[in-house]
Coordinates of C-alpha atoms in Angstrom, one line a residue:
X272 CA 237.0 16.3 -61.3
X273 CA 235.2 14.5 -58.3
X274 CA 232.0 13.5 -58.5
X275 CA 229.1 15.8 -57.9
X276 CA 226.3 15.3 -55.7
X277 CA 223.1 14.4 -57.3
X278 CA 220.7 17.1 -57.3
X279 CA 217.4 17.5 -56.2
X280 CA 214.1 19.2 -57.9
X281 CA 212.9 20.1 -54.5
X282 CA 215.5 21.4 -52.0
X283 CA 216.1 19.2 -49.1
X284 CA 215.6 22.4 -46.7
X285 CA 213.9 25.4 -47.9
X286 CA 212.9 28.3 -46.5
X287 CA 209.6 28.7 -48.4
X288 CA 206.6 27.9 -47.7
X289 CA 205.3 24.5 -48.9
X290 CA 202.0 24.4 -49.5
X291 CA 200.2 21.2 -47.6
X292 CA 197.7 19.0 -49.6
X293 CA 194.1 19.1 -48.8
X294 CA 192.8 16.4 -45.8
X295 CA 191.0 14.2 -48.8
X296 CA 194.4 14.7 -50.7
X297 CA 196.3 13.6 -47.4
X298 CA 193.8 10.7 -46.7
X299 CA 194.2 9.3 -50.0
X300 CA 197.7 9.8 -50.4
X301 CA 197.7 7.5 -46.8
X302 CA 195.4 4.6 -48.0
X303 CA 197.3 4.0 -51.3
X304 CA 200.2 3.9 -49.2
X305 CA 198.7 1.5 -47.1
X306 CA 197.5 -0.2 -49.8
X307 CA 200.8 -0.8 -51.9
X308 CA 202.5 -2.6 -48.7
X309 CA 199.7 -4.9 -47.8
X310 CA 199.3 -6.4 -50.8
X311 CA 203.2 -7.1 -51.2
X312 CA 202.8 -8.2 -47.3
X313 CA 199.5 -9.9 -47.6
X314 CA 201.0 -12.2 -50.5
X315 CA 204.0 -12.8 -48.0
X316 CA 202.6 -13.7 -45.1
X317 CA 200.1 -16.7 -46.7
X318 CA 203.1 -18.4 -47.0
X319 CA 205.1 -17.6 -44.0
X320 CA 204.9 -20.6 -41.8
X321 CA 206.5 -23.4 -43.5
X322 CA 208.5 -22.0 -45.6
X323 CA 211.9 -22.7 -44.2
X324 CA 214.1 -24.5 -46.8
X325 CA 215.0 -27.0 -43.9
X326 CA 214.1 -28.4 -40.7
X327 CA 210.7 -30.2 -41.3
X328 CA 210.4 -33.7 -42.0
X329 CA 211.5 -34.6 -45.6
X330 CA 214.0 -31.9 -45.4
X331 CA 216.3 -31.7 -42.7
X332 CA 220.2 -31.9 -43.4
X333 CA 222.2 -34.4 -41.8
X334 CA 223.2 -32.2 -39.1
X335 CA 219.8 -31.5 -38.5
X336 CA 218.9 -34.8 -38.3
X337 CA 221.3 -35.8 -36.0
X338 CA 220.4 -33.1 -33.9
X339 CA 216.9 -34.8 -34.1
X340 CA 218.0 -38.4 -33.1
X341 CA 219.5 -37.0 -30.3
X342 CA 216.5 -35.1 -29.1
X343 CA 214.6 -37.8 -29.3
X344 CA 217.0 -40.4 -27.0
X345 CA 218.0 -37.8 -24.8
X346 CA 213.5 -37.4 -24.4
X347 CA 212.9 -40.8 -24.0
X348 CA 215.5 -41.5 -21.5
X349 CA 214.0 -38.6 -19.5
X350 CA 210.2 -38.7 -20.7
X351 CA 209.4 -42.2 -21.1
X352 CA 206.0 -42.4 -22.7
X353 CA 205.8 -38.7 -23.5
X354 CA 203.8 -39.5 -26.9
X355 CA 205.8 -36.8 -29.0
X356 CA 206.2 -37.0 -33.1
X357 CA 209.0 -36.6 -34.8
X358 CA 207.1 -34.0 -36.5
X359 CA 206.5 -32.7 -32.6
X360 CA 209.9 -32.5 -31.4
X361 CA 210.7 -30.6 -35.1
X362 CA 208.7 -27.6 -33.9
X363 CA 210.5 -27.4 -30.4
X364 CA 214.0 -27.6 -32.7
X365 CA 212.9 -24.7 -35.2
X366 CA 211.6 -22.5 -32.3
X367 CA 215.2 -22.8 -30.9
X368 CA 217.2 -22.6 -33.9
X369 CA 217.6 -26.5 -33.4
X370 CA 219.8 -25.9 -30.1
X371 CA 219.2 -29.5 -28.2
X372 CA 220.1 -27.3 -24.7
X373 CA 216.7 -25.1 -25.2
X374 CA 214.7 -27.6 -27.1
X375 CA 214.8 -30.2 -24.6
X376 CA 213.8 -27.8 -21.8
X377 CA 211.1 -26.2 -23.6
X378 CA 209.4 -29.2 -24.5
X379 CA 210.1 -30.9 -20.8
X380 CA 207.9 -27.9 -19.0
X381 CA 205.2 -28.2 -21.9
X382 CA 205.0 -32.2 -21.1
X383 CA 204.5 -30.6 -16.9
X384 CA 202.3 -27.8 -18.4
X385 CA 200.2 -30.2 -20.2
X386 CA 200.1 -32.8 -17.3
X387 CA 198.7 -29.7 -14.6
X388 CA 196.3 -27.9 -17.0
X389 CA 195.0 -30.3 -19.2
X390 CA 194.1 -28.2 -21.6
X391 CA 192.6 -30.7 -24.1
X392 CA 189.9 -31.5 -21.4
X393 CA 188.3 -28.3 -20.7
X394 CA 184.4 -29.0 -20.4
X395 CA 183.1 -27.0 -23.5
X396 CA 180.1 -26.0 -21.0
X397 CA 183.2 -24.1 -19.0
X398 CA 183.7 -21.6 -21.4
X399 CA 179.9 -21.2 -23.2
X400 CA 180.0 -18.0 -22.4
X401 CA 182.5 -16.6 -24.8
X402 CA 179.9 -18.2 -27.7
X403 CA 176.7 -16.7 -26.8
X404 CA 178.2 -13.5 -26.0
X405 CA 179.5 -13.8 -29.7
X406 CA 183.4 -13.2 -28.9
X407 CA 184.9 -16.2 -30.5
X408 CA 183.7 -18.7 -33.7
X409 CA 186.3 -21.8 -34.7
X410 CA 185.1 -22.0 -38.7
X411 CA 186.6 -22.0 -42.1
X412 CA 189.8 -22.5 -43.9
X413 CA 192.3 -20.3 -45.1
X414 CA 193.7 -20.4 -49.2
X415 CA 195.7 -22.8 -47.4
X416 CA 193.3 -25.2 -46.2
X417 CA 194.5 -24.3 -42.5
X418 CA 191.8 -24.2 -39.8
X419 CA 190.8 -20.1 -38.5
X420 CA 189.8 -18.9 -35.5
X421 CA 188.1 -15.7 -35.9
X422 CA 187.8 -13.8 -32.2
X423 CA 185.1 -10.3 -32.1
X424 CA 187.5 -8.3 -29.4
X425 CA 184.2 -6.2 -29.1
X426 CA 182.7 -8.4 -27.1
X427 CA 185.8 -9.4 -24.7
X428 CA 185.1 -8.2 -21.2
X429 CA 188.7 -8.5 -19.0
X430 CA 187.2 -10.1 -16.0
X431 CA 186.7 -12.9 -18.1
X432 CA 190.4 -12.4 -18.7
X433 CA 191.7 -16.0 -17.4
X434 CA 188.8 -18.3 -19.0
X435 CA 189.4 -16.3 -22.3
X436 CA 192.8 -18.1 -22.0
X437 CA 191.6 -21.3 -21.5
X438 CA 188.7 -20.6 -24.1
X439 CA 191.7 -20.2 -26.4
X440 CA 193.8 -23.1 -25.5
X441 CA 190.3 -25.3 -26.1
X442 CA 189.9 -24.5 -29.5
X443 CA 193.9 -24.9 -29.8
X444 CA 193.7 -28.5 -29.1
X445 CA 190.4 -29.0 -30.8
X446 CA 191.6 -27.7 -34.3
X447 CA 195.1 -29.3 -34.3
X448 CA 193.1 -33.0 -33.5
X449 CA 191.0 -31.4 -37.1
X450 CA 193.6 -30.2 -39.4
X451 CA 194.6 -31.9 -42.7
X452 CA 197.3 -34.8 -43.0
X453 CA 201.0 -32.7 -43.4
X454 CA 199.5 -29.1 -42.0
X455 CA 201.0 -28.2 -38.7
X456 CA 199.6 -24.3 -38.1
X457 CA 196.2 -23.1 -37.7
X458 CA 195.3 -19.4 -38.3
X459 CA 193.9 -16.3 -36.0
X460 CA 192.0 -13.3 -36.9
X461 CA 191.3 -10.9 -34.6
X462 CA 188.5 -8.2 -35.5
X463 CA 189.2 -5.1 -33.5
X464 CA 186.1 -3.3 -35.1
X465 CA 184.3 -1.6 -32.7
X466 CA 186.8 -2.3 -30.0
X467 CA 187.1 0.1 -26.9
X468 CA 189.2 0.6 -23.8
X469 CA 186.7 -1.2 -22.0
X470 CA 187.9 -4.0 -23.8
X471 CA 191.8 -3.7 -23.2
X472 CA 193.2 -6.6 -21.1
X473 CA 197.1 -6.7 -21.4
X474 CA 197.2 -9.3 -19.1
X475 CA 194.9 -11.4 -21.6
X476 CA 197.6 -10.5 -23.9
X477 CA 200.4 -11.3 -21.8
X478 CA 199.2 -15.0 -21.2
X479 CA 197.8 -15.8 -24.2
X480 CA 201.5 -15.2 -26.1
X481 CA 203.3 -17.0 -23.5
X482 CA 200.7 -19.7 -23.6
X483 CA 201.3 -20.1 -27.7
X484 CA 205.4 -19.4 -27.6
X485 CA 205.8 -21.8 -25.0
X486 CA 203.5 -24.6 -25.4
X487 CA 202.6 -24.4 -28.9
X488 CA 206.1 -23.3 -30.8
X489 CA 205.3 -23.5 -34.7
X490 CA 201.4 -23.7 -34.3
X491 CA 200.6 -20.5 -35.6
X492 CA 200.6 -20.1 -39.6
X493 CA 198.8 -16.6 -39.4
X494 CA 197.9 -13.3 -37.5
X495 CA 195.4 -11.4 -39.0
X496 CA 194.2 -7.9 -37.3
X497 CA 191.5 -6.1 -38.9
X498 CA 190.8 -2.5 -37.8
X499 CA 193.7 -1.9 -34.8
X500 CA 192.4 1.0 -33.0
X501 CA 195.4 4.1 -32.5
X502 CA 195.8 2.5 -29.3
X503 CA 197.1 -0.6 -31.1
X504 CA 199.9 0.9 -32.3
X505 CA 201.4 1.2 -28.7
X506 CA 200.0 -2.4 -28.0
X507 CA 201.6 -3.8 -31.3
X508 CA 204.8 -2.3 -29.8
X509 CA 204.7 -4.3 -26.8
X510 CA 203.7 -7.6 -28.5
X511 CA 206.7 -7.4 -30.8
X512 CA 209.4 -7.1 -27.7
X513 CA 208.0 -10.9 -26.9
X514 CA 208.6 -12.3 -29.8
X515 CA 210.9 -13.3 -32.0
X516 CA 211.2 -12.1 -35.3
X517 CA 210.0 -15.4 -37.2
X518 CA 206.6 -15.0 -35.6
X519 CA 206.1 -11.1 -35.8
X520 CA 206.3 -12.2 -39.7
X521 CA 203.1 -13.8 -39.7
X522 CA 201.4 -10.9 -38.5
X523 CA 198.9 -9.0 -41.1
X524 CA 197.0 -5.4 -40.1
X525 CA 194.5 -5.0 -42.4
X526 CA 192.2 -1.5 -41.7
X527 CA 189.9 0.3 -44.2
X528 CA 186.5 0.6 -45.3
X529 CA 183.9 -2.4 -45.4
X530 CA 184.8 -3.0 -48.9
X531 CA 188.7 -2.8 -48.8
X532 CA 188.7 -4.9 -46.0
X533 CA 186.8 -7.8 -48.2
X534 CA 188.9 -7.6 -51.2
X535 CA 191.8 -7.8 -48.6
X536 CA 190.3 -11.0 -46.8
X537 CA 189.8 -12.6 -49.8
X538 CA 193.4 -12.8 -50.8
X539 CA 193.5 -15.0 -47.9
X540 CA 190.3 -16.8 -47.4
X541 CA 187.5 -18.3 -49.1
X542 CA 184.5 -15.9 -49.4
X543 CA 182.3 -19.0 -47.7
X544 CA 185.6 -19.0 -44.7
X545 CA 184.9 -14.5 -44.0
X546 CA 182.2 -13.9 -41.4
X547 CA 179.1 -12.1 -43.6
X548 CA 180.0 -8.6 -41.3
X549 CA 183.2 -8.2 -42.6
X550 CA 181.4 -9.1 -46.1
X551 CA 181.8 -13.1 -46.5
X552 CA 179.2 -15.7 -47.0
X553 CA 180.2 -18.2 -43.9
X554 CA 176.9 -19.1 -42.9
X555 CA 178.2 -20.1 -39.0
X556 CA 177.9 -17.7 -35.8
X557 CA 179.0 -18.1 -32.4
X558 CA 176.0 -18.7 -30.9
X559 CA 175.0 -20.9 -34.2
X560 CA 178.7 -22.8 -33.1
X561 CA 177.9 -23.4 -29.3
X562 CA 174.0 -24.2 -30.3
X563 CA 175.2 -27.5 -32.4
X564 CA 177.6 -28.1 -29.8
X565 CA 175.4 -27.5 -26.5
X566 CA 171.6 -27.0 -27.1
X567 CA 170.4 -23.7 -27.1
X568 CA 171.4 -21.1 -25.4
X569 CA 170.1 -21.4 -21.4
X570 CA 168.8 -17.4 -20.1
X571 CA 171.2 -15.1 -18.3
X572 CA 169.9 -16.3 -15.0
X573 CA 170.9 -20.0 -15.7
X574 CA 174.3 -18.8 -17.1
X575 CA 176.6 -19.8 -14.1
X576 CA 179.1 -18.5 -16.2
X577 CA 178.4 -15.4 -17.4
X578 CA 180.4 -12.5 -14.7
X579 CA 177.4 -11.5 -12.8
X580 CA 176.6 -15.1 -12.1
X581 CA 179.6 -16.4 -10.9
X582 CA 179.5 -18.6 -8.0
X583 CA 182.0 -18.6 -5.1
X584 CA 183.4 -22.6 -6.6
X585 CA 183.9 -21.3 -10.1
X586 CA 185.7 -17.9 -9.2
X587 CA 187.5 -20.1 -7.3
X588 CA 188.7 -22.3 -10.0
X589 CA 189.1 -19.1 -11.7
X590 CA 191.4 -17.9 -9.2
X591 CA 194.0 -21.4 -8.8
X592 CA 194.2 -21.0 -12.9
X593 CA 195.6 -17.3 -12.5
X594 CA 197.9 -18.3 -9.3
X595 CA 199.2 -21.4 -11.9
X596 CA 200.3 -18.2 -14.1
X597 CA 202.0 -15.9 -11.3
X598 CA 204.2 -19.5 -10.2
X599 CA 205.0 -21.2 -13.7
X600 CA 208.7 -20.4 -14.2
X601 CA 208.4 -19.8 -17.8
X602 CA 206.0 -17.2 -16.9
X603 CA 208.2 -14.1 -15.5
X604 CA 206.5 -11.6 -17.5
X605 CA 203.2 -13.0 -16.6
X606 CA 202.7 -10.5 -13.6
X607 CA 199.2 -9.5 -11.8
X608 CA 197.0 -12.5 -12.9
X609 CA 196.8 -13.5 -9.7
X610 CA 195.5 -10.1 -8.2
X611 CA 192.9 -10.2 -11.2
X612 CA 191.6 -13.3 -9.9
X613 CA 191.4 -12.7 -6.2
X614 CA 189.9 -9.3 -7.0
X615 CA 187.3 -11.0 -8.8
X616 CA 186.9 -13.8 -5.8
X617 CA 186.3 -11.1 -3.9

């Protein structure tokens, strides 16, 4: 006789009336949930970047380092003196799938990128402002020994919007000169607690990713987001469309109370590497960062840097970074930085 269909204890349609489980029921039902895939994501996601059975140095097949050798005179002939690794031109290769006709492209507008922005060379007294307001703090390692960035999107204001770029791109260059002999990525957490509309900036966003997928292929090892607002979600959706799928991998959401948000840190940080708000013992602050760094901090009034102080030569510098966005070719989707700026000049 043919096979029968397997049945079912609960009908899959049914006129009566199911009875719904109480909100604390429902709530806890959720977080379990939750729960269950982080860790199984959270263990995952440690080891993300790197993982790749080929195509780093060590372990490339032959094809790949032929592809390589190639690279590297086709560069040369083009790029004399461009100062790239072997280990450098491997993270353009991976971020195309090794495909010499977009490598050699990709790292070509970096090399001009690099050589108009200078973004190693950004005066640390430039970008102050994002320390004593408490937005951003370059400290601890990951389990992995890779150097974190941890950014308080609480305290992001979006007329600050272009500097927070370059703020970024700093401590980019500053933590690659620090990490450890063979590590290649650093890491980011962004802590969303407390974070408000007032505090969107999509064009932040927008720049910031095309900044990192196009100048910095194979830099990050790890996204973390703790406590994504409902907004996020729609935000998360947007972020995903520009990028590719090997990068939306290193992404982590971690969201609960005080106390499941530390026991999820720590299966990725040291307690001494977790801020002591989100429940770690790092001893460092922003302002404690920029006060080793700088002095202490100077009052408001002396802050030629903070928004409301902004002088007519600074929001003009502010202004030529934006226009840089609007005209860099590999910036398409980098609309409206431009009018941010001028609106801000004005």
């Amino acid at each position: 006789s043919a096979p029968q269909p397997p049945s079912h204890s609960t009908p899959l349609c049914s006129s009566r009336r199911i009875q719904k489980p109480s909100t604390a029921e429902h709530k806890e039902s959720r977080m379990a949930t939750t729960d269950t895939s982080y860790q199984s994501q959270t263990k995952s996601v440690l080891h993300v970047a790197g993982s790749d059975p080929t195509g780093y140095l060590g372990r490339l097949t032959p094809s790949e380092q032929e592809t390589l050798d190639e690279f590297r005179k086709q560069l040369d002939s083009a790029n004399p003196g461009h100062g790239q690794t072997d280990r450098d031109l491997l993270r353009y290769l991976r971020a195309r799938e090794f495909k010499l006709d977009k490598s050699l492209p990709m790292i070509q507008k970096t090399l001009q990128w690099r050589s108009e922005m200078k973004p190693s060379e950004t005066p640390l007294e430039t970008i102050r402002e994002f320390y004593d307001r408490g937005e951003t703090l370059p400290a601890g390692k990951d389990l992995r020994g890779r150097p974190v960035v941890w950014t308080f999107n609480k305290h992001h204001n979006p007329e600050m919007a272009d500097l927070a770029v370059q703020n970024h791109l700093y401590l980019f260059e500053r933590l690659i000169k620090e990490m450890p002999e063979g590590e290649e990525t650093i890491v980011s957490v962004f802590d969303l607690t407390g974070y408000t509309m007032a505090n969107k900036d999509d064009k932040w966003r927008k720049n910031i990713i095309n900044a990192f997928q196009n100048h910095y292929p194979e830099r990050m090892g790890m996204f973390i987001i703790i406590n994504p607002p409902p907004i996020f979600g729609v935000i998360w959706w947007m972020i995903r469309m520009l990028m590719p799928k090997r990068t939306t991998q290193k992404f982590e959401f971690i969201k609960g109370t005080p106390e499941q948000v530390k026991e999820k840190l720590l299966e990725l940080f040291p307690e001494d590497s977790i801020p002591q708000h989100l429940g770690g013992t790092q001893q460092m602050t922003p302002q404690k960062w920029i006060e080793q760094q700088l002095g202490p901090a100077p009052p408001t009034a002396d802050r030629p840097w903070a928004p409301e102080n902004m002088d007519t030569k600074k929001k003009g510098w502010l202004s030529g970074w934006a226009k840089y966005w609007s005209r860099t070719p590999s910036n398409e989707n980098m609309e409206g930085d431009a009018d941010k700026a001028q609106a801000i000049s004005n």
